[in-house]
Amino acid sequence: EEIQLGLRNFVPVAGRCEIRQLSTCTIIDDCYNSSPEAMQAAIAVLAGRVTRGKRILITGDMLLLGEHSATCHHDIGVSAAASGIDHVLAFGRFAGDVVAGAVEAGFDPDRATAHVKLVTLYSTLNSVLADGDVILIKGSRATHMERVVEWLESRSATSQTARNMTTDTRNQETSVRTE
C-alpha cells in the first residue's frame, strides 16, 4: 500500500523523460542530459509510444565524448533509422553526423534534417508537426534543449487560443442566426 501511494505521488525530475500532454501533441522532455546509452534508451521509448500521429526525434549534441563524438552521433542516427520513428531533427555541432547515420541506414533524407540554429529547427518542426504527434527532445544539458520544449508549449498555447477564438466566433454566429 505504501509503495502504491509512493508511485502515485511520484514526480519525475524536470527534463528526465517527463511526458507532457499539450493540446496539439505529446512531448517527451528528456533534455536534462544525454549520453549515447541514454539516447538509445530514449529512442526506444519514442519508438514504442502509441500515437495517432508521427514520432519525431529532436536531438541536441551529446557532449564530453571527445574523439568519439562524431561516431557516437552517427550511431544515434543509425539507431533512429532502425527504430521506425518518422522524423529526425538534429541540432548542434554534430547534427550532420546524426543525419548522415540515419540516411546511410536507409532513413528517408527528406525526413532527417540537421540544424545549427534553433530558428531553422523551429521552422522545420513547424512544417512537419501535426495534431497527435509525439516529440522526444533530448540532448546534453549545455545544449539547452529545454528551449525547444518551451517553444512547443508556446506554440500549443497559441494554437489552443486560436481554436478557442474560432469556437467562440462560431458560437456567436450561431446565436445571432437563431435570435
Tab-separated table of C-alpha atoms in Angstrom:
chain	number	residue	atom	x	y	z
A	1	GLU	CA	0.000	0.000	0.000
A	2	GLU	CA	2.809	2.398	0.870
A	3	ILE	CA	4.588	1.567	-2.385
A	4	GLN	CA	1.427	2.248	-4.415
A	5	LEU	CA	0.951	5.578	-2.660
A	6	GLY	CA	4.587	6.459	-3.326
A	7	LEU	CA	4.263	5.627	-7.021
A	8	ARG	CA	1.048	7.666	-7.346
A	9	ASN	CA	2.756	10.666	-5.770
A	10	PHE	CA	6.000	10.302	-7.731
A	11	VAL	CA	7.041	13.457	-9.575
A	12	PRO	CA	9.879	12.972	-12.083
A	13	VAL	CA	12.797	15.363	-12.171
A	14	ALA	CA	12.117	18.053	-14.776
A	15	GLY	CA	13.670	17.146	-18.098
A	16	ARG	CA	14.081	13.439	-17.322
A	17	CYS	CA	11.703	11.520	-19.580
A	18	GLU	CA	8.871	13.766	-18.431
A	19	ILE	CA	5.746	13.282	-20.540
A	20	ARG	CA	3.789	16.467	-21.192
A	21	GLN	CA	0.444	16.311	-22.922
A	22	LEU	CA	-0.206	19.541	-24.812
A	23	SER	CA	-3.368	20.437	-26.688
A	24	THR	CA	-1.808	19.520	-30.031
A	25	CYS	CA	0.918	16.984	-29.276
A	26	THR	CA	2.748	14.976	-26.644
A	27	ILE	CA	6.255	15.938	-25.577
A	28	ILE	CA	8.727	13.538	-24.033
A	29	ASP	CA	11.017	16.022	-22.325
A	30	ASP	CA	14.318	14.249	-21.736
A	31	CYS	CA	16.536	17.262	-22.240
A	32	TYR	CA	18.181	17.266	-18.831
A	33	ASN	CA	21.256	15.409	-20.063
A	34	SER	CA	22.404	12.815	-22.564
A	35	SER	CA	24.897	10.094	-23.330
A	36	PRO	CA	24.925	7.530	-26.148
A	37	GLU	CA	23.304	4.912	-23.900
A	38	ALA	CA	20.647	7.314	-22.633
A	39	MET	CA	19.902	8.495	-26.185
A	40	GLN	CA	19.480	4.892	-27.355
A	41	ALA	CA	17.077	4.197	-24.476
A	42	ALA	CA	15.100	7.360	-25.205
A	43	ILE	CA	14.765	6.425	-28.885
A	44	ALA	CA	13.338	3.073	-27.783
A	45	VAL	CA	10.792	4.897	-25.590
A	46	LEU	CA	9.745	7.088	-28.525
A	47	ALA	CA	9.549	4.148	-30.933
A	48	GLY	CA	7.338	2.235	-28.508
A	49	ARG	CA	4.957	5.109	-27.918
A	50	VAL	CA	1.445	4.575	-29.300
A	51	THR	CA	0.241	7.600	-31.242
A	52	ARG	CA	-2.245	8.603	-33.897
A	53	GLY	CA	0.382	10.948	-35.312
A	54	LYS	CA	4.082	10.868	-36.083
A	55	ARG	CA	7.034	10.081	-33.828
A	56	ILE	CA	9.549	12.913	-34.033
A	57	LEU	CA	13.051	12.771	-32.535
A	58	ILE	CA	14.812	16.044	-31.774
A	59	THR	CA	18.414	15.544	-30.701
A	60	GLY	CA	20.881	18.011	-29.290
A	61	ASP	CA	24.572	17.264	-29.125
A	62	MET	CA	25.866	14.733	-26.620
A	63	LEU	CA	28.893	16.413	-25.112
A	64	LEU	CA	32.055	15.168	-23.395
A	65	LEU	CA	32.569	12.311	-25.854
A	66	GLY	CA	35.947	13.579	-27.064
A	67	GLU	CA	37.338	11.918	-30.167
A	68	HIS	CA	34.310	9.592	-30.273
A	69	SER	CA	31.779	12.400	-30.741
A	70	ALA	CA	31.234	12.081	-34.490
A	71	THR	CA	30.973	8.279	-34.355
A	72	CYS	CA	28.580	8.284	-31.385
A	73	HIS	CA	26.302	10.828	-33.078
A	74	HIS	CA	26.420	8.838	-36.324
A	75	ASP	CA	25.385	5.727	-34.386
A	76	ILE	CA	22.396	7.588	-32.935
A	77	GLY	CA	21.253	8.289	-36.487
A	78	VAL	CA	21.597	4.614	-37.351
A	79	SER	CA	19.519	3.675	-34.293
A	80	ALA	CA	16.880	6.250	-35.155
A	81	ALA	CA	16.577	4.805	-38.660
A	82	ALA	CA	16.198	1.272	-37.314
A	83	SER	CA	13.599	2.292	-34.714
A	84	GLY	CA	10.743	3.080	-37.081
A	85	ILE	CA	10.291	6.707	-35.997
A	86	ASP	CA	9.055	9.205	-38.582
A	87	HIS	CA	11.333	12.266	-38.376
A	88	VAL	CA	14.787	13.137	-37.062
A	89	LEU	CA	15.649	16.763	-36.383
A	90	ALA	CA	19.218	17.079	-35.128
A	91	PHE	CA	20.613	20.241	-33.569
A	92	GLY	CA	24.172	21.286	-32.845
A	93	ARG	CA	27.720	20.807	-33.972
A	94	PHE	CA	27.252	17.050	-34.555
A	95	ALA	CA	23.787	17.280	-36.144
A	96	GLY	CA	25.199	16.360	-39.550
A	97	ASP	CA	26.636	13.154	-38.110
A	98	VAL	CA	23.228	12.132	-36.732
A	99	VAL	CA	21.556	12.774	-40.082
A	100	ALA	CA	24.336	11.027	-42.025
A	101	GLY	CA	23.964	7.931	-39.848
A	102	ALA	CA	20.193	7.892	-40.320
A	103	VAL	CA	20.344	8.350	-44.086
A	104	GLU	CA	23.160	5.808	-44.527
A	105	ALA	CA	20.964	3.325	-42.614
A	106	GLY	CA	18.096	3.857	-45.049
A	107	PHE	CA	16.137	6.690	-43.423
A	108	ASP	CA	14.310	8.966	-45.870
A	109	PRO	CA	16.614	12.004	-46.328
A	110	ASP	CA	13.544	14.260	-46.605
A	111	ARG	CA	12.647	13.352	-43.014
A	112	ALA	CA	16.091	13.877	-41.445
A	113	THR	CA	17.431	17.406	-41.047
A	114	ALA	CA	20.498	18.938	-39.407
A	115	HIS	CA	20.331	22.368	-37.786
A	116	VAL	CA	22.897	24.669	-36.222
A	117	LYS	CA	20.350	27.407	-35.478
A	118	LEU	CA	17.202	26.943	-33.449
A	119	VAL	CA	15.194	29.175	-35.763
A	120	THR	CA	15.678	26.724	-38.649
A	121	LEU	CA	14.870	23.775	-36.397
A	122	TYR	CA	11.636	25.531	-35.324
A	123	SER	CA	10.744	26.214	-38.943
A	124	THR	CA	11.262	22.584	-39.926
A	125	LEU	CA	9.406	21.329	-36.873
A	126	ASN	CA	6.534	23.708	-37.574
A	127	SER	CA	6.239	22.332	-41.121
A	128	VAL	CA	6.036	18.663	-40.044
A	129	LEU	CA	4.156	18.943	-36.744
A	130	ALA	CA	0.514	17.877	-36.683
A	131	ASP	CA	-2.077	17.090	-34.042
A	132	GLY	CA	-1.392	13.793	-32.324
A	133	ASP	CA	2.373	13.773	-32.863
A	134	VAL	CA	4.786	12.628	-30.156
A	135	ILE	CA	8.053	14.548	-29.913
A	136	LEU	CA	11.104	13.389	-27.962
A	137	ILE	CA	13.582	16.141	-27.112
A	138	LYS	CA	16.987	15.016	-25.827
A	139	GLY	CA	20.486	16.467	-25.619
A	140	SER	CA	23.258	17.300	-23.190
A	141	ARG	CA	22.416	19.921	-20.590
A	142	ALA	CA	24.722	22.527	-22.145
A	143	THR	CA	22.735	22.428	-25.424
A	144	HIS	CA	19.708	23.937	-23.625
A	145	MET	CA	17.178	21.763	-25.427
A	146	GLU	CA	14.541	22.969	-22.953
A	147	ARG	CA	14.199	25.935	-25.331
A	148	VAL	CA	12.566	23.547	-27.820
A	149	VAL	CA	10.177	22.331	-25.116
A	150	GLU	CA	9.295	25.944	-24.270
A	151	TRP	CA	8.762	26.758	-27.960
A	152	LEU	CA	6.425	23.771	-28.367
A	153	GLU	CA	4.476	24.760	-25.242
A	154	SER	CA	4.118	28.317	-26.524
A	155	ARG	CA	3.071	27.082	-29.975
A	156	SER	CA	0.487	24.766	-28.446
A	157	ALA	CA	-0.921	27.516	-26.208
A	158	THR	CA	-1.187	29.880	-29.189
A	159	SER	CA	-2.881	27.161	-31.227
A	160	GLN	CA	-5.344	26.451	-28.403
A	161	THR	CA	-6.158	30.170	-28.048
A	162	ALA	CA	-6.820	30.398	-31.792
A	163	ARG	CA	-9.088	27.335	-31.632
A	164	ASN	CA	-10.986	28.810	-28.693
A	165	MET	CA	-11.456	32.099	-30.558
A	166	THR	CA	-12.735	30.238	-33.630
A	167	THR	CA	-15.177	28.246	-31.487
A	168	ASP	CA	-16.351	31.415	-29.707
A	169	THR	CA	-16.883	33.159	-33.056
A	170	ARG	CA	-18.881	30.204	-34.407
A	171	ASN	CA	-20.987	30.108	-31.252
A	172	GLN	CA	-21.677	33.843	-31.542
A	173	GLU	CA	-22.648	33.471	-35.222
A	174	THR	CA	-24.982	30.605	-34.340
A	175	SER	CA	-26.662	32.584	-31.563
A	176	VAL	CA	-27.102	35.611	-33.844
A	177	ARG	CA	-28.760	33.448	-36.500
A	178	THR	CA	-31.129	31.848	-34.038
A	179	GLU	CA	-32.324	35.085	-32.421
